[in-house]
mmCIF file of C-alpha atoms and ligand atoms in Angstrom:
data_model
loop_
_atom_site.group_PDB
_atom_site.id
_atom_site.type_symbol
_atom_site.label_atom_id
_atom_site.label_comp_id
_atom_site.label_asym_id
_atom_site.label_seq_id
_atom_site.Cartn_x
_atom_site.Cartn_y
_atom_site.Cartn_z
ATOM 1 C CA MET A 12 126.470 189.531 125.707
ATOM 2 C CA SER A 13 123.633 188.922 123.228
ATOM 3 C CA SER A 14 123.971 186.089 120.760
ATOM 4 C CA ILE A 15 124.348 188.607 117.908
ATOM 5 C CA GLU A 16 127.231 190.257 119.716
ATOM 6 C CA GLN A 17 128.797 186.857 120.441
ATOM 7 C CA ASN A 18 128.505 185.781 116.814
ATOM 8 C CA ILE A 19 130.081 188.999 115.526
ATOM 9 C CA SER A 20 132.888 188.760 118.030
ATOM 10 C CA ARG A 21 133.589 185.110 117.146
ATOM 11 C CA ILE A 22 133.583 185.784 113.398
ATOM 12 C CA GLU A 23 135.847 188.823 113.786
ATOM 13 C CA GLN A 24 138.321 186.647 115.683
ATOM 14 C CA GLU A 25 138.136 183.946 113.018
ATOM 15 C CA ILE A 26 138.745 186.290 110.108
ATOM 16 C CA THR A 27 141.448 188.249 111.983
ATOM 17 C CA ASP A 28 142.612 191.635 110.723
ATOM 18 C CA ALA A 29 142.963 190.134 107.250
ATOM 19 C CA ALA A 30 139.329 190.896 106.445
ATOM 20 C CA ARG A 31 136.528 193.259 107.446
ATOM 21 C CA LEU A 32 133.134 191.917 108.360
ATOM 22 C CA VAL A 33 129.976 193.270 106.734
ATOM 23 C CA ALA A 34 126.941 192.144 108.740
ATOM 24 C CA VAL A 35 124.243 191.332 106.195
ATOM 25 C CA THR A 36 121.014 192.644 107.709
ATOM 26 C CA LYS A 37 118.640 192.136 104.751
ATOM 27 C CA THR A 38 115.095 191.139 105.814
ATOM 28 C CA LYS A 39 115.947 191.828 109.483
ATOM 29 C CA PRO A 40 113.787 194.396 111.288
ATOM 30 C CA VAL A 41 115.219 197.768 112.311
ATOM 31 C CA ALA A 42 115.185 196.700 115.987
ATOM 32 C CA VAL A 43 117.760 194.021 115.191
ATOM 33 C CA LEU A 44 120.011 196.544 113.471
ATOM 34 C CA GLN A 45 119.559 198.944 116.388
ATOM 35 C CA GLU A 46 120.620 196.224 118.823
ATOM 36 C CA THR A 47 123.640 195.390 116.672
ATOM 37 C CA TYR A 48 124.528 199.091 116.507
ATOM 38 C CA GLU A 49 124.313 199.392 120.280
ATOM 39 C CA SER A 50 126.802 196.545 120.667
ATOM 40 C CA GLY A 51 129.265 198.794 118.829
ATOM 41 C CA PHE A 52 129.066 197.365 115.316
ATOM 42 C CA ARG A 53 128.784 199.842 112.431
ATOM 43 C CA ARG A 54 129.079 198.006 109.087
ATOM 44 C CA PHE A 55 125.812 196.772 107.570
ATOM 45 C CA GLY A 56 125.046 195.190 104.186
ATOM 46 C CA GLU A 57 121.688 195.283 102.410
ATOM 47 C CA ASN A 58 120.727 193.875 99.026
ATOM 48 C CA LYS A 59 117.706 196.058 98.205
ATOM 49 C CA VAL A 60 117.752 199.828 97.706
ATOM 50 C CA GLN A 61 114.361 200.572 99.222
ATOM 51 C CA GLU A 62 115.013 198.506 102.339
ATOM 52 C CA MET A 63 118.410 200.112 102.824
ATOM 53 C CA VAL A 64 116.995 203.640 102.477
ATOM 54 C CA GLU A 65 114.199 202.915 104.958
ATOM 55 C CA LYS A 66 116.667 201.583 107.512
ATOM 56 C CA TYR A 67 119.125 204.426 106.874
ATOM 57 C CA ASN A 68 116.374 206.950 107.657
ATOM 58 C CA LEU A 69 115.549 205.289 110.974
ATOM 59 C CA LEU A 70 119.037 204.599 112.317
ATOM 60 C CA PRO A 71 122.048 206.630 113.549
ATOM 61 C CA LYS A 72 124.032 208.343 110.815
ATOM 62 C CA ASP A 73 127.474 206.931 111.588
ATOM 63 C CA ILE A 74 126.618 203.506 110.135
ATOM 64 C CA GLU A 75 128.618 202.315 107.114
ATOM 65 C CA TRP A 76 126.089 201.083 104.536
ATOM 66 C CA HIS A 77 127.186 198.496 101.969
ATOM 67 C CA LEU A 78 124.990 197.706 98.981
ATOM 68 C CA ILE A 79 125.618 194.045 98.127
ATOM 69 C CA GLY A 80 122.690 193.265 95.788
ATOM 70 C CA HIS A 81 121.970 194.022 92.158
ATOM 71 C CA LEU A 82 121.569 197.759 91.538
ATOM 72 C CA GLN A 83 119.384 199.251 88.809
ATOM 73 C CA THR A 84 120.556 202.548 87.329
ATOM 74 C CA ASN A 85 117.251 204.288 88.126
ATOM 75 C CA LYS A 86 117.708 203.580 91.840
ATOM 76 C CA VAL A 87 121.249 204.903 92.278
ATOM 77 C CA LYS A 88 119.967 208.363 93.240
ATOM 78 C CA TYR A 89 118.323 207.055 96.413
ATOM 79 C CA ILE A 90 121.535 205.688 97.935
ATOM 80 C CA ALA A 91 124.088 208.127 96.486
ATOM 81 C CA PRO A 92 123.854 210.559 99.450
ATOM 82 C CA PHE A 93 125.046 208.005 102.007
ATOM 83 C CA VAL A 94 126.206 204.622 100.653
ATOM 84 C CA SER A 95 129.709 203.629 101.735
ATOM 85 C CA LEU A 96 130.577 200.900 99.253
ATOM 86 C CA ILE A 97 128.653 199.426 96.318
ATOM 87 C CA HIS A 98 129.781 195.794 95.929
ATOM 88 C CA SER A 99 127.707 194.989 92.871
ATOM 89 C CA VAL A 100 128.760 197.139 89.913
ATOM 90 C CA ASP A 101 128.206 195.041 86.814
ATOM 91 C CA SER A 102 128.205 197.500 83.905
ATOM 92 C CA TYR A 103 129.899 200.648 82.670
ATOM 93 C CA LYS A 104 126.500 202.280 82.350
ATOM 94 C CA LEU A 105 125.882 201.737 86.062
ATOM 95 C CA LEU A 106 129.301 203.152 86.916
ATOM 96 C CA LYS A 107 128.498 206.301 84.894
ATOM 97 C CA GLU A 108 125.199 206.714 86.719
ATOM 98 C CA ILE A 109 126.862 206.266 90.134
ATOM 99 C CA ASN A 110 129.411 208.910 89.105
ATOM 100 C CA LYS A 111 126.666 211.326 88.076
ATOM 101 C CA GLU A 112 124.725 210.940 91.328
ATOM 102 C CA ALA A 113 127.881 211.027 93.451
ATOM 103 C CA LYS A 114 128.802 214.330 91.798
ATOM 104 C CA LYS A 115 125.387 215.808 92.626
ATOM 105 C CA ASN A 116 126.056 214.895 96.261
ATOM 106 C CA ASP A 117 129.613 216.211 96.121
ATOM 107 C CA ARG A 118 130.952 212.765 97.039
ATOM 108 C CA VAL A 119 133.282 210.085 95.733
ATOM 109 C CA ILE A 120 131.539 206.700 95.923
ATOM 110 C CA CYS A 121 133.686 203.584 96.278
ATOM 111 C CA CYS A 122 132.680 200.656 94.091
ATOM 112 C CA LEU A 123 133.634 197.025 93.561
ATOM 113 C CA LEU A 124 133.252 195.297 90.209
ATOM 114 C CA GLN A 125 131.154 192.168 90.667
ATOM 115 C CA ILE A 126 132.777 189.291 88.820
ATOM 116 C CA PHE A 127 130.926 186.157 87.828
ATOM 117 C CA ILE A 128 132.886 183.264 89.355
ATOM 118 C CA ALA A 129 130.261 180.574 89.992
ATOM 119 C CA SER A 130 129.308 177.698 87.739
ATOM 120 C CA GLU A 131 125.604 178.531 88.137
ATOM 121 C CA GLU A 132 123.585 180.467 85.572
ATOM 122 C CA THR A 133 121.575 182.709 87.861
ATOM 123 C CA LYS A 134 124.090 185.026 89.453
ATOM 124 C CA PHE A 135 124.883 188.562 88.278
ATOM 125 C CA GLY A 136 128.353 189.684 87.425
ATOM 126 C CA LEU A 137 130.915 190.577 84.801
ATOM 127 C CA SER A 138 133.142 188.146 82.966
ATOM 128 C CA GLU A 139 136.872 188.781 83.221
ATOM 129 C CA GLU A 140 136.791 190.179 79.668
ATOM 130 C CA GLU A 141 133.968 192.587 80.489
ATOM 131 C CA ALA A 142 135.826 193.802 83.581
ATOM 132 C CA VAL A 143 138.957 194.355 81.511
ATOM 133 C CA GLU A 144 136.890 196.340 79.020
ATOM 134 C CA ILE A 145 135.665 198.663 81.786
ATOM 135 C CA LEU A 146 139.087 199.055 83.402
ATOM 136 C CA SER A 147 140.843 199.804 80.124
ATOM 137 C CA SER A 148 138.202 202.142 78.735
ATOM 138 C CA GLU A 149 139.528 205.588 77.766
ATOM 139 C CA SER A 150 136.662 207.478 79.354
ATOM 140 C CA LEU A 151 136.943 205.808 82.779
ATOM 141 C CA ALA A 152 139.354 208.559 83.858
ATOM 142 C CA ASP A 153 136.529 211.099 83.397
ATOM 143 C CA LEU A 154 134.507 209.489 86.194
ATOM 144 C CA LYS A 155 136.040 211.539 88.991
ATOM 145 C CA ASN A 156 133.295 210.868 91.527
ATOM 146 C CA ILE A 157 133.707 207.103 91.690
ATOM 147 C CA LYS A 158 136.618 204.996 92.827
ATOM 148 C CA ILE A 159 136.961 201.330 91.921
ATOM 149 C CA THR A 160 138.585 199.807 94.983
ATOM 150 C CA GLY A 161 138.255 196.082 94.336
ATOM 151 C CA LEU A 162 136.296 193.073 93.150
ATOM 152 C CA MET A 163 133.354 191.109 94.507
ATOM 153 C CA GLY A 164 132.274 187.548 93.785
ATOM 154 C CA MET A 165 129.904 184.831 94.920
ATOM 155 C CA ALA A 166 131.072 181.235 94.785
ATOM 156 C CA SER A 167 128.912 178.346 93.605
ATOM 157 C CA ASN A 168 126.375 177.050 96.069
ATOM 158 C CA THR A 169 127.909 173.582 96.367
ATOM 159 C CA GLU A 170 129.262 171.196 98.976
ATOM 160 C CA ASP A 171 132.346 170.765 96.845
ATOM 161 C CA GLU A 172 134.906 172.680 98.859
ATOM 162 C CA SER A 173 137.634 172.369 96.259
ATOM 163 C CA GLN A 174 135.410 174.034 93.661
ATOM 164 C CA VAL A 175 134.534 176.924 95.984
ATOM 165 C CA ARG A 176 138.185 177.313 96.906
ATOM 166 C CA SER A 177 139.290 177.436 93.296
ATOM 167 C CA GLU A 178 136.630 180.050 92.470
ATOM 168 C CA PHE A 179 137.836 182.238 95.342
ATOM 169 C CA ARG A 180 141.457 181.683 94.337
ATOM 170 C CA GLY A 181 140.667 182.774 90.787
ATOM 171 C CA LEU A 182 139.017 185.993 91.974
ATOM 172 C CA LYS A 183 141.958 186.837 94.237
ATOM 173 C CA LYS A 184 144.388 186.236 91.399
ATOM 174 C CA LEU A 185 142.347 188.483 89.112
ATOM 175 C CA SER A 186 142.415 191.256 91.724
ATOM 176 C CA LEU A 187 146.207 191.049 91.829
ATOM 177 C CA ASP A 188 146.450 191.049 88.010
ATOM 178 C CA PHE A 189 144.206 194.127 87.936
ATOM 179 C CA GLY A 190 146.821 196.045 89.925
ATOM 180 C CA LYS A 191 148.087 197.110 86.503
ATOM 181 C CA TYR A 192 145.025 199.339 86.013
ATOM 182 C CA ASP A 193 145.963 201.625 88.897
ATOM 183 C CA ALA A 194 144.797 205.169 88.205
ATOM 184 C CA GLU A 195 143.435 208.242 89.949
ATOM 185 C CA ASN A 196 140.067 206.494 90.396
ATOM 186 C CA VAL A 197 141.142 202.826 90.282
ATOM 187 C CA SER A 198 143.002 200.931 92.989
ATOM 188 C CA ILE A 199 142.045 197.271 93.120
ATOM 189 C CA LYS A 200 142.845 196.287 96.702
ATOM 190 C CA ASP A 201 139.688 194.784 98.185
ATOM 191 C CA VAL A 202 138.261 191.353 97.434
ATOM 192 C CA SER A 203 134.720 190.947 98.767
ATOM 193 C CA MET A 204 134.115 187.199 98.963
ATOM 194 C CA GLY A 205 132.788 184.781 101.563
ATOM 195 C CA MET A 206 129.323 184.375 103.130
ATOM 196 C CA SER A 207 128.042 182.385 106.118
ATOM 197 C CA GLY A 208 128.833 179.014 104.564
ATOM 198 C CA ASP A 209 132.235 179.782 103.142
ATOM 199 C CA TYR A 210 133.821 182.823 104.792
ATOM 200 C CA LEU A 211 136.655 180.861 106.401
ATOM 201 C CA LEU A 212 137.607 179.365 103.066
ATOM 202 C CA ALA A 213 137.350 182.818 101.488
ATOM 203 C CA VAL A 214 139.705 184.355 104.056
ATOM 204 C CA GLU A 215 142.176 181.518 103.510
ATOM 205 C CA GLU A 216 142.113 182.447 99.832
ATOM 206 C CA GLY A 217 142.736 186.132 100.462
ATOM 207 C CA SER A 218 139.337 187.746 100.996
ATOM 208 C CA THR A 219 139.497 191.235 102.517
ATOM 209 C CA ILE A 220 135.735 191.705 103.050
ATOM 210 C CA VAL A 221 133.316 188.951 104.098
ATOM 211 C CA ARG A 222 129.538 189.436 103.868
ATOM 212 C CA VAL A 223 127.884 187.375 106.574
ATOM 213 C CA GLY A 224 124.179 187.246 107.420
ATOM 214 C CA SER A 225 122.686 184.025 108.746
ATOM 215 C CA ALA A 226 125.760 183.034 110.780
ATOM 216 C CA ILE A 227 125.172 186.229 112.788
ATOM 217 C CA PHE A 228 121.408 186.715 112.805
ATOM 218 C CA GLY A 229 120.103 183.162 112.247
ATOM 219 C CA ASN A 230 118.223 181.860 109.252
ATOM 220 C CA ARG A 231 116.097 184.241 107.205
HETATM 221 C C1 PLP B 28 122.399 187.447 101.489
HETATM 222 C C2 PLP B 28 123.755 187.733 100.966
HETATM 223 C C3 PLP B 28 124.901 187.445 101.718
HETATM 224 C C4 PLP B 28 124.864 186.804 103.089
HETATM 225 O O1 PLP B 28 124.396 185.503 103.014
HETATM 226 P P1 PLP B 28 124.460 184.517 104.302
HETATM 227 O O2 PLP B 28 124.522 183.162 103.706
HETATM 228 O O3 PLP B 28 123.220 184.775 105.079
HETATM 229 O O4 PLP B 28 125.677 184.866 105.064
HETATM 230 C C5 PLP B 28 126.142 187.771 101.181
HETATM 231 N N1 PLP B 28 126.261 188.339 99.979
HETATM 232 C C6 PLP B 28 125.195 188.633 99.202
HETATM 233 C C7 PLP B 28 125.409 189.261 97.882
HETATM 234 C C8 PLP B 28 123.912 188.347 99.672
HETATM 235 O O5 PLP B 28 122.855 188.628 98.909
#
């Protein structure tokens, strides 16, 4: 077994069936993704549209592609034909654009609302109030080619485990509260949280999707 295969297998055992693993392949060459694919793994996460499209074009078509990085509205059209889950929706305008491009491709695209949970200034995401505004907006029901299936968050980059834990706990709680917005195109079930440094903590706090890169592929 290659070390990539061993790492994936170990992480999948650690997170159990409680969560799905997205292998974050950003910056890794296509050969590394090909090797990972050949070991049987099918769920890849990229943070840049262009890089994801290039890799999509070169690799087998039964891969599940997850966009985990910030998405600009003018780039939605490039990924709309094939993306599996967009983790990083942070505005209503973006949601409308995803809906429009999904419709052109005769698809329903699953999306997570990215919520700002860290204490740092630099990360993207919606406040709780902004997420509520989107979920309670009258016109959301018109977006028939998207489905909001959960929330995503990135914890603070800190050694303080109790802080990270409380940020994860808050996001999980919010996802449960948001059950009240259930609709034809809204069903908040997934919580995408946890990266190489904190995925075990995230799963303990109820993560259902972990996004892990360096713990699988080594440092970037
Ligand atoms: C890069 C990245 C990850 C994975 O980070 P690692 O620390 O390498 O596991 C997870 N989520 C997002 C949004 C990322 O950009």
